[in-house]
Coordinates of C-alpha atoms in Angstrom, one line a residue:
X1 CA 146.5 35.0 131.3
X2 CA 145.0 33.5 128.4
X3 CA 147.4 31.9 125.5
X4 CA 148.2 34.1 122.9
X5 CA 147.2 31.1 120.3
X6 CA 143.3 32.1 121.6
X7 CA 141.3 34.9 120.3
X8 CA 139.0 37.3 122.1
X9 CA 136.0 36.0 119.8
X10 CA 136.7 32.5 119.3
X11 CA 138.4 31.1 122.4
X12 CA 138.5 27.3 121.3
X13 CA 140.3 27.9 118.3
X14 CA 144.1 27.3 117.0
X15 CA 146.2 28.7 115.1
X16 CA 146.0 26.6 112.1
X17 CA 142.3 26.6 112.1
X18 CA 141.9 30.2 112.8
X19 CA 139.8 32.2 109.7
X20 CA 142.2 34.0 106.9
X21 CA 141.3 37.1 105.5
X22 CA 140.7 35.5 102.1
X23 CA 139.2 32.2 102.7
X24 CA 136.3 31.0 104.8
X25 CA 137.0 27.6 106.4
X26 CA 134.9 25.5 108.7
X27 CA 137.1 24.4 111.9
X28 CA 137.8 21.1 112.5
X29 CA 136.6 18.7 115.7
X30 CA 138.7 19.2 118.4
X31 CA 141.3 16.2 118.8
X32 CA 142.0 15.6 122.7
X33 CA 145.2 16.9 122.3
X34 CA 143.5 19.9 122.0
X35 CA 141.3 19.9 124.9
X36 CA 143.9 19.8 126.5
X37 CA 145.5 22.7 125.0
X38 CA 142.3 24.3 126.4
X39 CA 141.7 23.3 129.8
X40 CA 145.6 24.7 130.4
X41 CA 143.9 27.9 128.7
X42 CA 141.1 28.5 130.8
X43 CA 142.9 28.0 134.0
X44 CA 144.5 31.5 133.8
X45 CA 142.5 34.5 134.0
X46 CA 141.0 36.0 130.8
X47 CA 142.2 38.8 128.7
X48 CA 139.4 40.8 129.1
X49 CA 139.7 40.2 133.2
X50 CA 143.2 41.9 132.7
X51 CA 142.2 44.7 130.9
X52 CA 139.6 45.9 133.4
X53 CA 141.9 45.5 136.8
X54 CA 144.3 47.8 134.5
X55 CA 142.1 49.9 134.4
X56 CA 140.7 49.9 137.4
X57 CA 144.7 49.9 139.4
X58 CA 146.3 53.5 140.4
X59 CA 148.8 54.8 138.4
X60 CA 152.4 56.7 139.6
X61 CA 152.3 59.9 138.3
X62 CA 154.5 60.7 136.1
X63 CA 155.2 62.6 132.8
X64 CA 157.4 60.1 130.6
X65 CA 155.4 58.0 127.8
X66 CA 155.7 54.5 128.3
X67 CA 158.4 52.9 126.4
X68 CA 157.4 50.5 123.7
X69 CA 158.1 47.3 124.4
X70 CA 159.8 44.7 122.1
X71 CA 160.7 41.4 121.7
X72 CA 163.8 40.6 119.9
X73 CA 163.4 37.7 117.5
X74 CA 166.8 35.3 117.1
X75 CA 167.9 31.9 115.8
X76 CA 165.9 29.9 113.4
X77 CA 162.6 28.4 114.4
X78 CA 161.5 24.9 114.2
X79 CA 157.8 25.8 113.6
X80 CA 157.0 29.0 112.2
X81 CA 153.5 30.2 112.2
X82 CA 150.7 30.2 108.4
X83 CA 151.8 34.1 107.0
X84 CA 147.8 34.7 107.1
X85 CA 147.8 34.5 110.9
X86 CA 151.1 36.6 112.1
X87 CA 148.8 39.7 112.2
X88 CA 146.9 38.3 114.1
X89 CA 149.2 36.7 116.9
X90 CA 151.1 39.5 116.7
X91 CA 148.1 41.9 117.6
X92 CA 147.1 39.1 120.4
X93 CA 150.8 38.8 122.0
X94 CA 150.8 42.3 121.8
X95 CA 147.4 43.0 123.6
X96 CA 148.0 40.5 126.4
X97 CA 151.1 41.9 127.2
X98 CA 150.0 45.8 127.6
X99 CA 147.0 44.1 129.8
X100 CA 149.6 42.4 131.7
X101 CA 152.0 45.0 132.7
X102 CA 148.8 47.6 133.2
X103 CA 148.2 45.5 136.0
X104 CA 151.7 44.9 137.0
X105 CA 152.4 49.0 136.8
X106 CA 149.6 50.2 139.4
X107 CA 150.3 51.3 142.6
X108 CA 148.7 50.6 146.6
X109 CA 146.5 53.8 147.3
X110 CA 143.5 54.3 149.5
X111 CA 141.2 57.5 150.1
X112 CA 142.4 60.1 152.7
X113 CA 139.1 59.5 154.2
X114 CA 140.4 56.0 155.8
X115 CA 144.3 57.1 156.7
X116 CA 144.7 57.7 160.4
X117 CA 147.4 60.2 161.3
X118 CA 149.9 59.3 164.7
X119 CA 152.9 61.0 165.2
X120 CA 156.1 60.4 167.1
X121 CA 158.5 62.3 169.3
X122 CA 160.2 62.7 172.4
X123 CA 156.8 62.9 174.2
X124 CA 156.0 59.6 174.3
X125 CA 158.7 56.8 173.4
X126 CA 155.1 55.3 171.5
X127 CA 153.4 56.2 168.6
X128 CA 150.5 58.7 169.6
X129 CA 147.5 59.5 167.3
X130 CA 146.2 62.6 166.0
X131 CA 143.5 62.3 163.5
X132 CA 141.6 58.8 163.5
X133 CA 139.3 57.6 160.7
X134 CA 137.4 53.8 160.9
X135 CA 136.5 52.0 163.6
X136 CA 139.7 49.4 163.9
X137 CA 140.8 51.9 166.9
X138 CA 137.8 50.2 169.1
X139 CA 140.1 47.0 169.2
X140 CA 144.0 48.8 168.9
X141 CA 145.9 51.7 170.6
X142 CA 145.5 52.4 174.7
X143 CA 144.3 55.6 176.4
X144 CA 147.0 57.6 178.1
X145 CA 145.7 59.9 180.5
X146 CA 147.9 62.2 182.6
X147 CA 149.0 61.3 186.4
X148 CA 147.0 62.9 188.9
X149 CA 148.4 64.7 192.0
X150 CA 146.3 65.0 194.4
X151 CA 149.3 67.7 196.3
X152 CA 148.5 70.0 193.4
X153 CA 145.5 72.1 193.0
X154 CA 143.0 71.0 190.9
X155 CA 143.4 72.1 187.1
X156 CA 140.3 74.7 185.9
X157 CA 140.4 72.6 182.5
X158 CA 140.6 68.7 182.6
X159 CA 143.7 67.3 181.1
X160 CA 143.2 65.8 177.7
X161 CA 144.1 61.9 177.3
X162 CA 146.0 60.4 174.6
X163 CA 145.9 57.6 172.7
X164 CA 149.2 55.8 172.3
X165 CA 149.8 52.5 170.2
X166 CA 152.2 49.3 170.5
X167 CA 154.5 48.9 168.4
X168 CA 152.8 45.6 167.2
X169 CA 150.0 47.7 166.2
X170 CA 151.7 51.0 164.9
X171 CA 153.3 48.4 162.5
X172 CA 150.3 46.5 161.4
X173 CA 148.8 49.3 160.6
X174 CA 151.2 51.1 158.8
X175 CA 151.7 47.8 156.5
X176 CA 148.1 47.5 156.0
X177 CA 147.7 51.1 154.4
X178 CA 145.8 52.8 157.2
X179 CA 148.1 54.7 159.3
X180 CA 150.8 57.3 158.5
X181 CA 153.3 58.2 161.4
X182 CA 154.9 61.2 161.4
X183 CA 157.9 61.5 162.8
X184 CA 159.4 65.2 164.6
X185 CA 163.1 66.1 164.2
X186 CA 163.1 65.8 167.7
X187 CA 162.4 61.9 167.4
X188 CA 166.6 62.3 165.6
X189 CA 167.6 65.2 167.4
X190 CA 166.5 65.5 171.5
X191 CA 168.3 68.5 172.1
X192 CA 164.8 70.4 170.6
X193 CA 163.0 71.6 173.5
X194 CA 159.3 71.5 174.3
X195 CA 158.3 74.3 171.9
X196 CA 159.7 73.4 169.2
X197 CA 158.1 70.2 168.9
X198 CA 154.6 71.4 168.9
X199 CA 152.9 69.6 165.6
X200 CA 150.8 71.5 163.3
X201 CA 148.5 70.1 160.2
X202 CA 148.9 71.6 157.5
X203 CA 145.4 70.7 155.0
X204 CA 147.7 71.9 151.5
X205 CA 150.7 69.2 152.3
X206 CA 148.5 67.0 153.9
X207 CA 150.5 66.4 156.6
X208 CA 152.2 68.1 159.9
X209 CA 154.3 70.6 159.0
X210 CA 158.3 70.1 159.9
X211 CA 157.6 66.3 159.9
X212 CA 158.4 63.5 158.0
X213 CA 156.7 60.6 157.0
X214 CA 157.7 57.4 158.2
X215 CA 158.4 54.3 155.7
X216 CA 157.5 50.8 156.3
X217 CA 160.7 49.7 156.0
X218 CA 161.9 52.5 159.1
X219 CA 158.9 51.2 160.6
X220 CA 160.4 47.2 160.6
X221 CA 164.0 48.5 162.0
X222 CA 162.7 50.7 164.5
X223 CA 160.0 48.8 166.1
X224 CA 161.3 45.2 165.4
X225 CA 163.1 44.0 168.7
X226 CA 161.6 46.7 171.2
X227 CA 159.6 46.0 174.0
X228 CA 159.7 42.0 173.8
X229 CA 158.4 42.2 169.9
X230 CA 160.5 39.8 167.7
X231 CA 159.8 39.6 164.0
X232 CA 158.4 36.1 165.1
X233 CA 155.8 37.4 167.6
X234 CA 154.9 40.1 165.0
X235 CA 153.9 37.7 161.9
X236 CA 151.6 35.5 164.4
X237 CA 150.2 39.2 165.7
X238 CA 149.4 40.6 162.1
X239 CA 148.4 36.8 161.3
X240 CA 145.3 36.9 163.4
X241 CA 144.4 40.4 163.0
X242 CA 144.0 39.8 159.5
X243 CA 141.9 37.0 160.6
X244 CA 139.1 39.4 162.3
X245 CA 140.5 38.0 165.7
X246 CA 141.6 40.4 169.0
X247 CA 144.4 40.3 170.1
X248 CA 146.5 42.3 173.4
X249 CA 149.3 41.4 174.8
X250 CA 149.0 39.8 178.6
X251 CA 149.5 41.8 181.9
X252 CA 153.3 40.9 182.3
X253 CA 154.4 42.1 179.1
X254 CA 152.5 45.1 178.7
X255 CA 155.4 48.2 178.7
X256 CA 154.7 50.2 182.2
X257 CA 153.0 53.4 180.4
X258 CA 150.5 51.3 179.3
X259 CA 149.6 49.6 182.8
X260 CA 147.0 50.5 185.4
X261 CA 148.9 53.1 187.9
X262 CA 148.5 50.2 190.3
X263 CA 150.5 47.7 188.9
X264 CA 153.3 49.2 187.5
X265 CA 155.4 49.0 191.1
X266 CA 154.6 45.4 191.5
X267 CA 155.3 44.2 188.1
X268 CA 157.8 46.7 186.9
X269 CA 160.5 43.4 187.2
X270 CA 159.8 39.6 186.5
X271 CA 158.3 38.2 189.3
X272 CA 160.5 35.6 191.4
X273 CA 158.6 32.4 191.9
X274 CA 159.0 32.4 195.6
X275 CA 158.3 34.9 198.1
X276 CA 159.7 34.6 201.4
X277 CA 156.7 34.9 204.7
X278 CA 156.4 35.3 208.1
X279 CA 154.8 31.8 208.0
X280 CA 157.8 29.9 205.7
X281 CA 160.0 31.7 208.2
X282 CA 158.3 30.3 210.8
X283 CA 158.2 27.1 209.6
X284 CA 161.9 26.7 208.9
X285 CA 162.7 27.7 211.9
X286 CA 160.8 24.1 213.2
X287 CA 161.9 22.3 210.6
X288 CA 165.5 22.7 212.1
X289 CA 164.5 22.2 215.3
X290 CA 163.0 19.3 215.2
X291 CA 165.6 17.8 212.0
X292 CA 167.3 16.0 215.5
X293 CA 164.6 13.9 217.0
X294 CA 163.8 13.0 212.8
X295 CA 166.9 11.9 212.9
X296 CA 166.9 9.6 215.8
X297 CA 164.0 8.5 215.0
X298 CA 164.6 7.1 211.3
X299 CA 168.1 5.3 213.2
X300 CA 166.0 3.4 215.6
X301 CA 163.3 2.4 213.1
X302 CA 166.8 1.3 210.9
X303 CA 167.6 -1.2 213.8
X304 CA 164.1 -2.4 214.4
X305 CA 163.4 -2.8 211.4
X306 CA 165.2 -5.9 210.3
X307 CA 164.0 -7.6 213.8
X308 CA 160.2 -7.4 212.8
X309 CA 160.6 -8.7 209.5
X310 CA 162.2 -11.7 210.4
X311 CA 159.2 -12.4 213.2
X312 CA 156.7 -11.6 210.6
X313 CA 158.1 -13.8 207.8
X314 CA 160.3 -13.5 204.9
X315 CA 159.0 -12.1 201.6
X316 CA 156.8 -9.5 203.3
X317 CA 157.3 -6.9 199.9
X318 CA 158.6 -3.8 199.6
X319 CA 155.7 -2.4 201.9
X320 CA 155.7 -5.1 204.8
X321 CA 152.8 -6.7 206.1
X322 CA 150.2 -4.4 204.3
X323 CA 146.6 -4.7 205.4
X324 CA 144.0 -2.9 202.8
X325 CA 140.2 -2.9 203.2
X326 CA 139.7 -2.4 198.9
X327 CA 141.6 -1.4 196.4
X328 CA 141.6 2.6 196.9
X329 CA 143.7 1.9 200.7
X330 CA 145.9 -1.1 198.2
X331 CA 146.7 1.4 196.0
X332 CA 147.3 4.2 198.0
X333 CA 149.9 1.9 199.6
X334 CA 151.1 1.5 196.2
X335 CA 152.3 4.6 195.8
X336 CA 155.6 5.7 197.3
X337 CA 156.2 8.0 194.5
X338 CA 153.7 11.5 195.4
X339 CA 151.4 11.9 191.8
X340 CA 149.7 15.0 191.3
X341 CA 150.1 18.4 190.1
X342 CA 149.6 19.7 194.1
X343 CA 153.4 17.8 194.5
X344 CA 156.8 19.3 193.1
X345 CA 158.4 17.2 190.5
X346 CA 161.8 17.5 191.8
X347 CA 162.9 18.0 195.5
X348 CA 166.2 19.7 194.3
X349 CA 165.6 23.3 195.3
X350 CA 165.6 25.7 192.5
X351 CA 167.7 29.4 192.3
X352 CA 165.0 31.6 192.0
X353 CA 165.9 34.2 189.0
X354 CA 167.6 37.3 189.6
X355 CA 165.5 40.2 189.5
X356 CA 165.7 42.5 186.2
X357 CA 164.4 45.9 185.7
X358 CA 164.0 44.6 182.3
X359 CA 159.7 43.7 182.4
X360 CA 161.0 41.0 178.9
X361 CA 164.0 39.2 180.2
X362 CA 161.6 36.3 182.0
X363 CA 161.4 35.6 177.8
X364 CA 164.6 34.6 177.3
X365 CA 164.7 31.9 180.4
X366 CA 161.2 30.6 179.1
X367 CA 160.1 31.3 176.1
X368 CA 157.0 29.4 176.5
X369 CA 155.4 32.5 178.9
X370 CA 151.8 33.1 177.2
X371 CA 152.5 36.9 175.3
X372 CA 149.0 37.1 174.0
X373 CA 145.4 36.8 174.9
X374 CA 143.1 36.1 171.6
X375 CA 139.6 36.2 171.6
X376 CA 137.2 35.0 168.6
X377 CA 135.7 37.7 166.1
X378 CA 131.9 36.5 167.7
X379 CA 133.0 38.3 171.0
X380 CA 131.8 41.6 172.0
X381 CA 135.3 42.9 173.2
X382 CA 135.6 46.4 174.9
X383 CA 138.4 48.0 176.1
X384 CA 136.5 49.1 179.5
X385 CA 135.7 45.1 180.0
X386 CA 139.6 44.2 179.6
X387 CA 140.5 46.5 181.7
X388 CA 144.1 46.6 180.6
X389 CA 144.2 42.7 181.3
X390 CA 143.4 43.2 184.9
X391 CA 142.6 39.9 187.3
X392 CA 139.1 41.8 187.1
X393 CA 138.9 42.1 183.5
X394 CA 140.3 38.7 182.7
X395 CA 137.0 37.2 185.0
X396 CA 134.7 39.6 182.7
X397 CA 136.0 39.2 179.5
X398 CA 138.5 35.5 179.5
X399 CA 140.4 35.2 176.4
X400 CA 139.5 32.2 174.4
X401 CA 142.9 31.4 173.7
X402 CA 146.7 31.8 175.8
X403 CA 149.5 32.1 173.1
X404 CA 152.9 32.2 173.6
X405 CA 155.4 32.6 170.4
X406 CA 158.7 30.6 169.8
X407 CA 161.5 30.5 166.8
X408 CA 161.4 26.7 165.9
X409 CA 165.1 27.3 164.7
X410 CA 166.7 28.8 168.0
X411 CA 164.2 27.4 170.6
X412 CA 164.2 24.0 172.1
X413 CA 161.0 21.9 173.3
X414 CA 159.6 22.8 177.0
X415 CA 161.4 21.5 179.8
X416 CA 159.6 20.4 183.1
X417 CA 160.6 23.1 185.3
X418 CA 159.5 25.8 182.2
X419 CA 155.7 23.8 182.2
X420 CA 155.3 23.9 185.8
X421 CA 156.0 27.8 185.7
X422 CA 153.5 28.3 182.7
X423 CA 150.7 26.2 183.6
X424 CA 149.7 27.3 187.3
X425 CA 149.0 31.2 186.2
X426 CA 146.5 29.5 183.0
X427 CA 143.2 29.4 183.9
X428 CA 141.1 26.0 184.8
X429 CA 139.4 24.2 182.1
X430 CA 135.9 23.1 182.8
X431 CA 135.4 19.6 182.9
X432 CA 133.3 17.6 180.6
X433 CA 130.8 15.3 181.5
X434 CA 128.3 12.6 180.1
X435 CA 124.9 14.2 179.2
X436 CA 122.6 11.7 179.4
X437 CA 120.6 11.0 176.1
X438 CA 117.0 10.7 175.8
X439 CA 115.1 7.5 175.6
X440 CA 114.3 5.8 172.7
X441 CA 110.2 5.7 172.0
X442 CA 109.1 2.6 172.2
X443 CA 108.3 1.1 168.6
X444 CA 104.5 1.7 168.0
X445 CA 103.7 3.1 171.4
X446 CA 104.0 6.5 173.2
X447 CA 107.5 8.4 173.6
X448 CA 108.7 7.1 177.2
X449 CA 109.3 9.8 179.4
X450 CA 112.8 11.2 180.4
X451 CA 112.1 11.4 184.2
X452 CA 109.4 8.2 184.9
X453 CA 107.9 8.6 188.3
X454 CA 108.8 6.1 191.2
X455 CA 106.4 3.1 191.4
X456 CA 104.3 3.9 194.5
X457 CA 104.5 0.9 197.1
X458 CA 101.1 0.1 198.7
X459 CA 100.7 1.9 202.6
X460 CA 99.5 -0.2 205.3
X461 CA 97.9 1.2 208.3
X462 CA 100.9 1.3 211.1
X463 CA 102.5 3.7 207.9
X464 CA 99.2 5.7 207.6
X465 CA 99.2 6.1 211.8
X466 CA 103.1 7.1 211.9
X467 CA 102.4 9.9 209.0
X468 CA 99.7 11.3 210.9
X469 CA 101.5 11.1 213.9
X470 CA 104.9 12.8 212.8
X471 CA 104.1 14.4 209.5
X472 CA 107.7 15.3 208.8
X473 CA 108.6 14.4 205.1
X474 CA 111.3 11.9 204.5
X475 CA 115.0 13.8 203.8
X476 CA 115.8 14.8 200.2
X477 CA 118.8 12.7 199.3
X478 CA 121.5 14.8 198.1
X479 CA 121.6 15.4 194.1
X480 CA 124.2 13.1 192.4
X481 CA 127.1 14.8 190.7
X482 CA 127.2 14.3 187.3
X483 CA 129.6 11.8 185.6
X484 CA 132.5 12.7 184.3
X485 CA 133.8 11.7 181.0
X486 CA 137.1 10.1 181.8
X487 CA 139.0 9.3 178.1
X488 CA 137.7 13.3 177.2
X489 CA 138.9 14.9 180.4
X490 CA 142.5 12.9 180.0
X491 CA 142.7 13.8 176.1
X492 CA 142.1 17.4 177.3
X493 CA 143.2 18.8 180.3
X494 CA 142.9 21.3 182.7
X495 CA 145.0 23.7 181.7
X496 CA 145.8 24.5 177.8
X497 CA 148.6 26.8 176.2
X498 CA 148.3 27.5 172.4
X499 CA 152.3 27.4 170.8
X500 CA 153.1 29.4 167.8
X501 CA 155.8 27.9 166.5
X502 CA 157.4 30.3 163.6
X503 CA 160.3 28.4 161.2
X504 CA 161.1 30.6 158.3
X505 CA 158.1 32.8 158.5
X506 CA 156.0 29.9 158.1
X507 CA 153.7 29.5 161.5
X508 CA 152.6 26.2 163.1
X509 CA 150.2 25.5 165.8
X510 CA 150.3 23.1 168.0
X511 CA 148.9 22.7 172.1
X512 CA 150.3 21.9 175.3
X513 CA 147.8 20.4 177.9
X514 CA 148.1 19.3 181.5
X515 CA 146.7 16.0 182.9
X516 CA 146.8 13.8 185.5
X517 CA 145.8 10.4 186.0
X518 CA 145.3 10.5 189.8
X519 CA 142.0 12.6 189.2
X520 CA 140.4 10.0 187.4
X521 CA 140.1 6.8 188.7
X522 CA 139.6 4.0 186.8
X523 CA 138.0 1.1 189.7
X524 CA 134.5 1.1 190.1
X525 CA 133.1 2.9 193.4
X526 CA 131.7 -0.2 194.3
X527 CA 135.3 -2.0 194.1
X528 CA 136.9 0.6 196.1

């Protein structure tokens, strides 16, 4: 807002050089103590800006006339304004501060024409929608249709679907302005039965008749901290909606209504990380079997051992007397410790977690468990393509991002054992390589080529007589793989997991990659 000391018609001018009613005076050059006073001035947005969005804001209707408001004037002044200009500042205070609160006073309103309608009950333990206007429902809400049982006769009429929304969503877009939920007595009272929760609309109250509207700040207490959604994992939710991203949550933590009819018996619990076989069985069962002969074994190699290496010398290394052809069988030798992702970190067996009926607990042993899939607003995303976040629809439509959410306050950094349960169900990242560049045109002469042909050796006549006599072309050699670029690959990974850390509403992001060394080798081929 502009400083009361600047007129509508004159905005460079001061107090003491603004025109009196009686006298004309020319204003003097501006001083840089002024232009200061004016740059601070034209920072803040104009009078005449204010006036128009007060106009322009919704008013709460009422039938009161606003108060008049007044500044009370006490103590002595050190700097009293000239008595030709108090008018004058006195009109300006007074018109800057209407303008001000007439923007301050309006209300949040939107036309009817963009409000969707859902309403809740003991139906569904989910929001369900009735009327839907816009087109942000092609990215939000899930189709319920009703079981089918194929031991019943089939229905004349088909059974209408549903569609039913998360309570991520339900709350993002009741905050936003473009859903109202209505909510049944029976949502407070379960003893109602069936028919007395049928919903009407009702055109004169605008709404469904024997319901009331929901609040947003109902809408906070009762969908906050249900169905693994934490005030946290809300903010990053609504965060990159408003962004124009899509977002869904991933397979695991989808609630069991909302999953294909197939996977709701194998993933109605967390899923242990082992599963015992007929083949581990098996294989335990030689383990112990032959665990004697190992053991007789490694004592006789214990006694022998310290009779060869005082006939083959002293000083022989860690390894012995270690015979390598290059560097790749040295270094093999090398290692005693097993590198790679393929091996376990640890050897100490792990208690597998007890199983839970509770599809969110797996959250509170590892946070770090990827909650939602994001994809970028360029994507064509269709909820027939996702497929619910099927394997299928994963392959048709991959997410461009895996984010998990965590409270930076409450939750610690990754352990091992947490990254080695994440990283295995993230998919592969492709590996990037060196595209070779064109040649530079020689200066003065003709662009070279990219793919110059061969110079052709001269053919004598015993090559001329073989051709003719077995005219079977030479083998193709095999096409080389392209070259991988090695510092990229390392910086990168292959696998990625986007964190969302949340400290005091305030969201960071930061990446956790996983990468090995032992792919890469650093020796020449020709060294090896």
């Amino acid at each position: 807002m502009d400083s009361p000391r600047s007129g509508p018609s004159s905005p460079r001018t001061t107090p003491s050089r603004a025109k009196a009613p009686t006298a004309e005076k020319q204003p003097a050059p501006l001083g840089p103590a002024d232009s200061d006073d004016d740059d601070d001035d034209d920072e803040g947005p104009s009078l005449e800006t204010m006036r128009a969005f007060g106009r322009q804001v919704q008013r709460a209707p009422t039938t009161a006339a606003p108060q008049r408001i007044v500044i009370p004037k006490r103590g002595e002044k050190d700097f009293e304004p000239l008595n030709e200009t108090v008018t004058i500042q006195e009109k300006m205070l007074r018109e800057s501060r209407q303008a001000l609160f007439d923007g301050l006073s309006g209300v949040r309103g939107t036309s009817s024409k963009n409000i969707s309608h859902a309403t809740l009950s003991t139906k569904s333990p989910f929001p369900q929608v009735e009327i839907i206007h816009g087109n942000l429902f092609l990215t939000l809400g899930h189709t319920i249709r009703p079981p089918f049982d194929p031991a019943q006769p089939k229905p004349t009429t088909p059974a209408s679907s549903s569609m039913e929304l998360l309570p991520e969503e339900a709350l993002y877009l009741l905050e936003r302005g473009s859903l109202q939920i209505w909510v049944h007595p029976s949502a407070y009272d379960p003893q109602l039965t069936v028919q007395e929760q049928e919903m009407v609309w009702n055109d004169a109250q605008a709404g469904f008749e024997g319901c009331v509207e929901m609040s947003a700040m109902e809408a906070f207490s009762r969908f906050i901290g249900r169905d693994g959604l934490t005030l946290e994992r809300y903010q990053v939710y609504a965060g990159l909606k408003r962004l124009g991203y899509t977002v869904q949550r991933t397979e695991r933590f989808l609630p069991p209504r909302f999953r294909k009819p197939a996977s709701r018996a194998s993933q109605s619990a967390c899923p242990q990380r082992t599963r015992t076989t007929v083949a581990s069985v098996i294989r335990a069962a030689l383990r112990r079997l032959i665990a004697p002969f190992l053991s007789v074994r490694d004592a006789i190699r214990r006694m022998v051992a310290p009779l060869v290496g005082r006939r083959g010398g002293e000083g022989a290394g860690l390894l012995g007397r270690v015979t390598a052809s290059g560097y790749g069988a040295l270094y093999s030798k090398l290692r005693i410790i097993p590198s790679g992702h393929a091996h376990p970190s640890t050897k100490t067996p792990r208690t597998p977690p007890t199983p839970s009926a509770d599809p969110f607990a797996c959250l509170d042993v590892n946070p770090y468990l990827p909650f939602f899939h994001v994809w970028k607003p360029v994507t064509h995303w269709t909820r027939a393509k996702w497929d619910r976040g099927s394997v299928e629809g994963l392959e048709s439509l991959p997410p461009d991002f895996w984010i998990a959410v965590v409270d930076a306050r409450s939750v610690p950094f990754p352990t091992l054992p947490q990254m080695e349960e994440i990283f295995p169900s993230l998919p592969a990242i492709p590996t990037p390589i060196i595209r070779p560049r064109p040649a530079a045109p020689p200066r003065g002469g003709k662009p070279a080529d990219a793919h110059p042909a061969p110079p052709t050796a001269p053919q004598g006549l015993l090559t001329r007589l073989r051709a003719l006599i077995s005219p079977t072309s030479p083998p193709a050699r095999p096409p080389q793989p392209p070259q991988v670029n090695t510092f990229q690959a390392l910086k990168q990974g292959d696998r990625s997991l986007i964190v969302a850390v949340v400290d005091g509403g305030n969201v960071g992001w930061t990446r956790l990659g996983r990468g090995g060394f032992q792919e890469h080798v650093m020796v020449p081929n020709e060294m090896m």
